[in-house]
GROMACS .gro file of C-alpha atoms in nm:
model
  380
    1UNK     CA    1   7.467  13.729  12.124
    2UNK     CA    2   7.708  13.771  11.837
    3UNK     CA    3   7.995  13.676  12.067
    4UNK     CA    4   7.810  13.361  12.172
    5UNK     CA    5   7.752  13.253  11.811
    6UNK     CA    6   8.116  13.321  11.725
    7UNK     CA    7   8.233  13.119  12.025
    8UNK     CA    8   8.014  12.817  11.937
    9UNK     CA    9   8.121  12.826  11.571
   10UNK     CA   10   8.490  12.842  11.664
   11UNK     CA   11   8.464  12.547  11.903
   12UNK     CA   12   8.274  12.341  11.647
   13UNK     CA   13   8.532  12.421  11.378
   14UNK     CA   14   8.821  12.316  11.604
   15UNK     CA   15   8.645  11.988  11.688
   16UNK     CA   16   8.590  11.915  11.318
   17UNK     CA   17   8.957  11.982  11.236
   18UNK     CA   18   9.072  11.756  11.521
   19UNK     CA   19   8.836  11.471  11.432
   20UNK     CA   20   8.913  11.492  11.060
   21UNK     CA   21   9.285  11.471  11.137
   22UNK     CA   22   9.231  11.159  11.347
   23UNK     CA   23   9.019  11.003  11.074
   24UNK     CA   24   9.291  11.064  10.815
   25UNK     CA   25   9.551  10.907  11.045
   26UNK     CA   26   9.330  10.602  11.098
   27UNK     CA   27   9.272  10.564  10.724
   28UNK     CA   28   9.644  10.600  10.649
   29UNK     CA   29   9.741  10.346  10.915
   30UNK     CA   30   9.482  10.095  10.790
   31UNK     CA   31   9.588  10.129  10.427
   32UNK     CA   32   9.957  10.089  10.513
   33UNK     CA   33   9.886   9.771  10.709
   34UNK     CA   34   9.661   9.586  10.463
   35UNK     CA   35   9.581   9.236  10.584
   36UNK     CA   36   9.463   8.942  10.374
   37UNK     CA   37   9.322   8.625  10.524
   38UNK     CA   38   9.353   8.302  10.320
   39UNK     CA   39   9.230   7.957  10.416
   40UNK     CA   40   9.318   7.635  10.237
   41UNK     CA   41   9.337   7.257  10.277
   42UNK     CA   42   9.645   7.062  10.384
   43UNK     CA   43   9.678   6.938  10.026
   44UNK     CA   44   9.697   7.293   9.886
   45UNK     CA   45   9.887   7.459  10.171
   46UNK     CA   46  10.232   7.447  10.009
   47UNK     CA   47  10.099   7.609   9.692
   48UNK     CA   48   9.889   7.871   9.875
   49UNK     CA   49  10.172   7.958  10.114
   50UNK     CA   50  10.426   7.989   9.832
   51UNK     CA   51  10.197   8.224   9.642
   52UNK     CA   52  10.130   8.429   9.955
   53UNK     CA   53  10.499   8.468  10.042
   54UNK     CA   54  10.588   8.564   9.686
   55UNK     CA   55  10.308   8.820   9.678
   56UNK     CA   56  10.428   8.974  10.006
   57UNK     CA   57  10.785   8.997   9.874
   58UNK     CA   58  10.663   9.190   9.571
   59UNK     CA   59  10.405   9.394   9.765
   60UNK     CA   60  10.552   9.473  10.109
   61UNK     CA   61  10.256   9.681  10.231
   62UNK     CA   62  10.033   9.371  10.227
   63UNK     CA   63  10.044   9.096  10.487
   64UNK     CA   64   9.885   8.755  10.423
   65UNK     CA   65   9.794   8.497  10.683
   66UNK     CA   66   9.738   8.144  10.548
   67UNK     CA   67   9.552   7.894  10.766
   68UNK     CA   68   9.465   7.531  10.695
   69UNK     CA   69   9.133   7.358  10.746
   70UNK     CA   70   9.028   6.995  10.734
   71UNK     CA   71   8.855   6.892  10.412
   72UNK     CA   72   8.546   6.812  10.618
   73UNK     CA   73   8.531   7.177  10.725
   74UNK     CA   74   8.540   7.324  10.374
   75UNK     CA   75   8.161   7.352  10.354
   76UNK     CA   76   8.152   7.531  10.689
   77UNK     CA   77   8.420   7.778  10.578
   78UNK     CA   78   8.238   7.852  10.253
   79UNK     CA   79   7.913   7.925  10.434
   80UNK     CA   80   8.054   8.118  10.729
   81UNK     CA   81   8.380   8.285  10.627
   82UNK     CA   82   8.422   8.601  10.422
   83UNK     CA   83   8.790   8.521  10.359
   84UNK     CA   84   8.934   8.385  10.034
   85UNK     CA   85   8.982   8.010  10.008
   86UNK     CA   86   9.223   7.821   9.781
   87UNK     CA   87   9.109   7.465   9.716
   88UNK     CA   88   9.097   7.190   9.457
   89UNK     CA   89   8.773   7.169   9.262
   90UNK     CA   90   8.725   6.803   9.351
   91UNK     CA   91   8.629   6.888   9.711
   92UNK     CA   92   8.398   7.178   9.629
   93UNK     CA   93   8.049   7.098   9.754
   94UNK     CA   94   7.871   7.427   9.682
   95UNK     CA   95   7.850   7.584   9.337
   96UNK     CA   96   7.643   7.883   9.454
   97UNK     CA   97   7.949   8.086   9.547
   98UNK     CA   98   8.201   8.312   9.381
   99UNK     CA   99   8.491   8.114   9.235
  100UNK     CA  100   8.775   8.167   8.990
  101UNK     CA  101   9.022   7.913   8.852
  102UNK     CA  102   9.387   8.012   8.898
  103UNK     CA  103   9.571   7.690   8.800
  104UNK     CA  104   9.520   7.325   8.708
  105UNK     CA  105   9.658   6.987   8.795
  106UNK     CA  106   9.656   6.789   8.470
  107UNK     CA  107   9.747   6.423   8.423
  108UNK     CA  108   9.863   6.332   8.071
  109UNK     CA  109   9.968   6.010   7.894
  110UNK     CA  110  10.316   6.021   7.742
  111UNK     CA  111  10.534   5.790   7.535
  112UNK     CA  112  10.892   5.758   7.424
  113UNK     CA  113  10.945   5.986   7.123
  114UNK     CA  114  11.111   5.694   6.940
  115UNK     CA  115  10.820   5.454   6.981
  116UNK     CA  116  10.799   5.248   6.657
  117UNK     CA  117  10.420   5.298   6.658
  118UNK     CA  118  10.443   5.672   6.713
  119UNK     CA  119  10.276   5.779   6.387
  120UNK     CA  120   9.995   5.525   6.421
  121UNK     CA  121   9.936   5.627   6.782
  122UNK     CA  122   9.922   5.996   6.687
  123UNK     CA  123   9.659   5.926   6.420
  124UNK     CA  124   9.452   5.665   6.608
  125UNK     CA  125   9.513   5.742   6.973
  126UNK     CA  126   9.455   5.506   7.264
  127UNK     CA  127   9.107   5.486   7.418
  128UNK     CA  128   9.021   5.477   7.791
  129UNK     CA  129   8.904   5.116   7.753
  130UNK     CA  130   9.235   5.017   7.594
  131UNK     CA  131   9.422   5.180   7.881
  132UNK     CA  132   9.206   4.986   8.124
  133UNK     CA  133   9.284   4.661   7.942
  134UNK     CA  134   9.656   4.739   7.955
  135UNK     CA  135   9.634   4.825   8.324
  136UNK     CA  136   9.445   4.504   8.406
  137UNK     CA  137   9.680   4.284   8.202
  138UNK     CA  138   9.427   4.195   7.929
  139UNK     CA  139   9.643   4.365   7.665
  140UNK     CA  140  10.010   4.285   7.724
  141UNK     CA  141  10.190   4.365   7.397
  142UNK     CA  142  10.183   4.619   7.116
  143UNK     CA  143  10.065   4.365   6.861
  144UNK     CA  144   9.738   4.322   7.052
  145UNK     CA  145   9.694   4.697   7.078
  146UNK     CA  146   9.794   4.788   6.721
  147UNK     CA  147   9.653   4.475   6.550
  148UNK     CA  148   9.980   4.337   6.413
  149UNK     CA  149  10.220   4.053   6.492
  150UNK     CA  150  10.446   4.238   6.735
  151UNK     CA  151  10.512   4.068   7.066
  152UNK     CA  152  10.693   4.365   7.222
  153UNK     CA  153  10.562   4.414   7.573
  154UNK     CA  154  10.375   4.728   7.675
  155UNK     CA  155  10.493   4.876   8.001
  156UNK     CA  156  10.254   5.123   8.162
  157UNK     CA  157  10.408   5.348   8.427
  158UNK     CA  158  10.256   5.611   8.653
  159UNK     CA  159  10.428   5.880   8.854
  160UNK     CA  160  10.274   5.778   9.182
  161UNK     CA  161  10.110   6.057   9.379
  162UNK     CA  162   9.780   6.035   9.563
  163UNK     CA  163   9.623   6.278   9.317
  164UNK     CA  164   9.754   6.091   9.012
  165UNK     CA  165   9.612   5.761   9.136
  166UNK     CA  166   9.271   5.921   9.186
  167UNK     CA  167   9.281   6.071   8.837
  168UNK     CA  168   9.376   5.742   8.675
  169UNK     CA  169   9.119   5.542   8.871
  170UNK     CA  170   8.840   5.774   8.754
  171UNK     CA  171   8.970   5.777   8.397
  172UNK     CA  172   8.976   5.398   8.379
  173UNK     CA  173   8.634   5.372   8.545
  174UNK     CA  174   8.779   5.105   8.767
  175UNK     CA  175   8.761   5.061   9.143
  176UNK     CA  176   8.973   4.748   9.124
  177UNK     CA  177   9.343   4.732   9.191
  178UNK     CA  178   9.534   4.895   8.905
  179UNK     CA  179   9.844   4.736   8.761
  180UNK     CA  180  10.058   5.015   8.621
  181UNK     CA  181  10.414   5.015   8.750
  182UNK     CA  182  10.413   5.279   9.026
  183UNK     CA  183  10.718   5.502   9.049
  184UNK     CA  184  10.724   5.751   9.334
  185UNK     CA  185  11.025   5.952   9.217
  186UNK     CA  186  10.958   6.159   8.906
  187UNK     CA  187  11.317   6.146   8.781
  188UNK     CA  188  11.299   5.766   8.795
  189UNK     CA  189  10.970   5.776   8.606
  190UNK     CA  190  11.123   5.997   8.337
  191UNK     CA  191  11.422   5.766   8.303
  192UNK     CA  192  11.196   5.463   8.254
  193UNK     CA  193  11.004   5.630   7.970
  194UNK     CA  194  11.315   5.768   7.799
  195UNK     CA  195  11.507   5.440   7.817
  196UNK     CA  196  11.228   5.213   7.692
  197UNK     CA  197  11.086   5.295   7.348
  198UNK     CA  198  10.786   5.070   7.417
  199UNK     CA  199  10.696   5.238   7.746
  200UNK     CA  200  10.401   5.469   7.807
  201UNK     CA  201  10.304   5.642   8.129
  202UNK     CA  202  10.092   5.899   8.311
  203UNK     CA  203  10.236   6.204   8.485
  204UNK     CA  204  10.155   6.567   8.554
  205UNK     CA  205  10.179   6.794   8.252
  206UNK     CA  206  10.364   7.061   8.452
  207UNK     CA  207  10.646   6.814   8.526
  208UNK     CA  208  10.736   6.747   8.162
  209UNK     CA  209  10.742   7.101   8.020
  210UNK     CA  210  11.056   7.275   7.901
  211UNK     CA  211  10.957   7.624   8.016
  212UNK     CA  212  11.225   7.804   7.820
  213UNK     CA  213  11.086   7.672   7.491
  214UNK     CA  214  10.727   7.616   7.610
  215UNK     CA  215  10.735   7.261   7.478
  216UNK     CA  216  10.769   6.907   7.608
  217UNK     CA  217  11.109   6.807   7.736
  218UNK     CA  218  11.319   6.624   7.480
  219UNK     CA  219  11.251   6.253   7.431
  220UNK     CA  220  10.877   6.257   7.510
  221UNK     CA  221  10.554   6.283   7.313
  222UNK     CA  222  10.195   6.317   7.428
  223UNK     CA  223   9.967   6.023   7.356
  224UNK     CA  224   9.633   6.134   7.203
  225UNK     CA  225   9.321   5.997   7.375
  226UNK     CA  226   9.055   5.842   7.152
  227UNK     CA  227   8.760   5.953   7.365
  228UNK     CA  228   8.483   5.824   7.138
  229UNK     CA  229   8.668   5.495   7.076
  230UNK     CA  230   8.638   5.498   6.696
  231UNK     CA  231   9.008   5.416   6.640
  232UNK     CA  232   9.096   5.758   6.504
  233UNK     CA  233   9.167   6.105   6.633
  234UNK     CA  234   8.882   6.322   6.511
  235UNK     CA  235   8.900   6.697   6.464
  236UNK     CA  236   8.762   6.764   6.814
  237UNK     CA  237   9.020   6.525   6.962
  238UNK     CA  238   9.315   6.677   6.777
  239UNK     CA  239   9.445   6.886   7.066
  240UNK     CA  240   9.792   6.742   7.125
  241UNK     CA  241  10.009   6.912   6.863
  242UNK     CA  242  10.128   7.187   7.102
  243UNK     CA  243  10.085   7.297   7.462
  244UNK     CA  244   9.873   7.601   7.379
  245UNK     CA  245   9.615   7.383   7.204
  246UNK     CA  246   9.611   7.135   7.491
  247UNK     CA  247   9.576   7.402   7.762
  248UNK     CA  248   9.290   7.567   7.576
  249UNK     CA  249   9.123   7.230   7.515
  250UNK     CA  250   9.126   7.159   7.888
  251UNK     CA  251   8.957   7.495   7.950
  252UNK     CA  252   8.676   7.444   7.697
  253UNK     CA  253   8.611   7.080   7.789
  254UNK     CA  254   8.775   6.883   7.509
  255UNK     CA  255   9.011   6.700   7.743
  256UNK     CA  256   8.879   6.414   7.964
  257UNK     CA  257   8.739   6.569   8.280
  258UNK     CA  258   8.863   6.275   8.489
  259UNK     CA  259   9.226   6.368   8.421
  260UNK     CA  260   9.243   6.718   8.566
  261UNK     CA  261   9.137   6.936   8.857
  262UNK     CA  262   9.087   7.310   8.868
  263UNK     CA  263   9.260   7.494   9.149
  264UNK     CA  264   9.016   7.761   9.263
  265UNK     CA  265   9.004   8.078   9.462
  266UNK     CA  266   8.663   8.088   9.625
  267UNK     CA  267   8.461   8.316   9.849
  268UNK     CA  268   8.111   8.333   9.988
  269UNK     CA  269   8.062   8.659   9.796
  270UNK     CA  270   8.241   8.847   9.519
  271UNK     CA  271   8.563   8.988   9.673
  272UNK     CA  272   8.553   9.368   9.681
  273UNK     CA  273   8.821   9.487   9.924
  274UNK     CA  274   9.129   9.650   9.776
  275UNK     CA  275   9.363   9.400   9.942
  276UNK     CA  276   9.175   9.090   9.823
  277UNK     CA  277   9.147   9.224   9.469
  278UNK     CA  278   9.516   9.313   9.465
  279UNK     CA  279   9.610   8.956   9.557
  280UNK     CA  280   9.367   8.796   9.309
  281UNK     CA  281   9.483   9.022   9.026
  282UNK     CA  282   9.845   8.943   9.104
  283UNK     CA  283   9.783   8.566   9.093
  284UNK     CA  284   9.644   8.578   8.738
  285UNK     CA  285   9.901   8.827   8.609
  286UNK     CA  286  10.251   8.850   8.759
  287UNK     CA  287  10.197   8.553   8.988
  288UNK     CA  288  10.132   8.315   8.697
  289UNK     CA  289  10.505   8.261   8.654
  290UNK     CA  290  10.511   8.090   8.995
  291UNK     CA  291  10.232   7.842   8.917
  292UNK     CA  292  10.450   7.582   8.744
  293UNK     CA  293  10.705   7.569   9.024
  294UNK     CA  294  10.437   7.403   9.235
  295UNK     CA  295  10.368   7.121   8.987
  296UNK     CA  296  10.056   7.289   8.854
  297UNK     CA  297   9.974   7.408   8.504
  298UNK     CA  298   9.904   7.765   8.404
  299UNK     CA  299   9.576   7.871   8.254
  300UNK     CA  300   9.564   7.951   7.884
  301UNK     CA  301   9.587   8.316   7.777
  302UNK     CA  302   9.218   8.343   7.684
  303UNK     CA  303   9.110   8.213   8.023
  304UNK     CA  304   9.341   8.453   8.205
  305UNK     CA  305   9.196   8.745   8.013
  306UNK     CA  306   8.845   8.627   8.098
  307UNK     CA  307   8.940   8.611   8.466
  308UNK     CA  308   9.086   8.962   8.462
  309UNK     CA  309   8.763   9.085   8.307
  310UNK     CA  310   8.568   8.892   8.570
  311UNK     CA  311   8.743   9.085   8.846
  312UNK     CA  312   8.711   9.427   8.683
  313UNK     CA  313   8.350   9.393   8.566
  314UNK     CA  314   8.205   9.392   8.916
  315UNK     CA  315   8.158   9.725   9.093
  316UNK     CA  316   8.409   9.768   9.371
  317UNK     CA  317   8.263   9.873   9.705
  318UNK     CA  318   8.557   9.925   9.935
  319UNK     CA  319   8.477   9.814  10.287
  320UNK     CA  320   8.630  10.060  10.533
  321UNK     CA  321   8.756   9.985  10.882
  322UNK     CA  322   8.521  10.044  11.175
  323UNK     CA  323   8.756  10.307  11.315
  324UNK     CA  324   8.727  10.514  10.998
  325UNK     CA  325   8.352  10.476  10.992
  326UNK     CA  326   8.339  10.583  11.357
  327UNK     CA  327   8.543  10.892  11.281
  328UNK     CA  328   8.309  10.984  10.999
  329UNK     CA  329   8.013  10.930  11.229
  330UNK     CA  330   8.167  11.171  11.482
  331UNK     CA  331   8.212  11.435  11.212
  332UNK     CA  332   7.853  11.393  11.106
  333UNK     CA  333   7.737  11.417  11.468
  334UNK     CA  334   7.931  11.740  11.515
  335UNK     CA  335   7.779  11.892  11.204
  336UNK     CA  336   7.430  11.795  11.319
  337UNK     CA  337   7.502  11.937  11.665
  338UNK     CA  338   7.615  12.265  11.515
  339UNK     CA  339   7.299  12.287  11.313
  340UNK     CA  340   7.086  12.202  11.616
  341UNK     CA  341   7.261  12.472  11.823
  342UNK     CA  342   7.284  12.745  11.561
  343UNK     CA  343   6.930  12.723  11.427
  344UNK     CA  344   6.760  12.805  11.760
  345UNK     CA  345   7.024  13.068  11.840
  346UNK     CA  346   6.974  13.235  11.502
  347UNK     CA  347   6.596  13.202  11.536
  348UNK     CA  348   6.584  13.367  11.878
  349UNK     CA  349   6.840  13.623  11.773
  350UNK     CA  350   6.626  13.722  11.477
  351UNK     CA  351   6.316  13.720  11.696
  352UNK     CA  352   6.480  13.954  11.948
  353UNK     CA  353   6.591  14.176  11.665
  354UNK     CA  354   6.236  14.189  11.530
  355UNK     CA  355   6.105  14.260  11.880
  356UNK     CA  356   6.347  14.548  11.923
  357UNK     CA  357   6.251  14.686  11.584
  358UNK     CA  358   5.884  14.668  11.680
  359UNK     CA  359   5.949  14.846  12.010
  360UNK     CA  360   6.141  15.121  11.840
  361UNK     CA  361   5.871  15.158  11.583
  362UNK     CA  362   5.607  15.187  11.855
  363UNK     CA  363   5.813  15.447  12.032
  364UNK     CA  364   5.844  15.647  11.715
  365UNK     CA  365   5.472  15.622  11.654
  366UNK     CA  366   5.406  15.735  12.013
  367UNK     CA  367   5.613  16.043  11.967
  368UNK     CA  368   5.420  16.142  11.660
  369UNK     CA  369   5.071  16.099  11.805
  370UNK     CA  370   4.861  16.391  11.932
  371UNK     CA  371   4.833  16.241  12.276
  372UNK     CA  372   5.204  16.214  12.302
  373UNK     CA  373   5.250  16.587  12.267
  374UNK     CA  374   5.263  16.766  12.603
  375UNK     CA  375   5.113  17.118  12.570
  376UNK     CA  376   4.925  17.372  12.779
  377UNK     CA  377   4.553  17.315  12.794
  378UNK     CA  378   4.477  17.679  12.720
  379UNK     CA  379   4.308  17.955  12.905
  380UNK     CA  380   3.963  17.800  12.898
   0.00000   0.00000   0.00000
């Protein structure tokens, strides 16, 4: 019996060692071949793909596959896919999901730094209605806008992209044909503003930043927006003195909502896998330096810190591959089998031992009894 128990135990031990080794190999292979699935729209593909390639270059063990979907399929992807999506906020149809801003597309009004009305503009601003009147040709010169006798013409330019036109149309609350002078090439747009001290225009903030000095490129100034139309820039509207103030103002809602879009990472549920979290953390830390190269604006420091906290606050439940789970299930099954086999064996072994002890005891008792003694019956 002892030999049988030893044999069963040895076989079970060898099976456990073999299965555990396979499980470790499966886990190692899965970790070394981390895969991340990203979906995005055609509009955001260039940005998403650039970020994915840069992440892979800096983190070779990860592999990212970026696929595009039609904007009409975004709702379906949100409801049915567990992968991370990268989209513009303006096409998001469901707020009951996990989302995190990673960049912004911001349209800003700019003017020639040598504009004769520069100081007055900085203190009074230009309201959305005044921009609409300029765009529609109701206001044609600076005298009409600044209430003086000047007859110098106002020229309103826009760096023409599909997104910029949508922004401006919403900002001006006008569905009619706009009349700013469209310029498709940004360098041409910049030349127009720099060469005409009476020119103003709309372009993306990211396109006019001197990133070495974190300031506007030379020759331009931001035009403050008089949101409440009281002909002065109030304290809450005074957000144009430097880029840090402007970026933070966009985050907290002081900048006109019609003039920017958040670029979001979204998912049906809070991302928890190590690979997804690694990519998301990289985007809002090391990857931030690549945001501006795609014509988008970085988030302000406070918002980035809030996003980092958002990722680390949630408990991480690492989802393991099915192969690893199967290996663990096999180990558990072996352990249960050993218990099932050994318990009866030990039970019957103990029972046999007890039976033998009882038999021996009875034999001893028999030997000691009077009837067990064989003796002569005597003479009588």
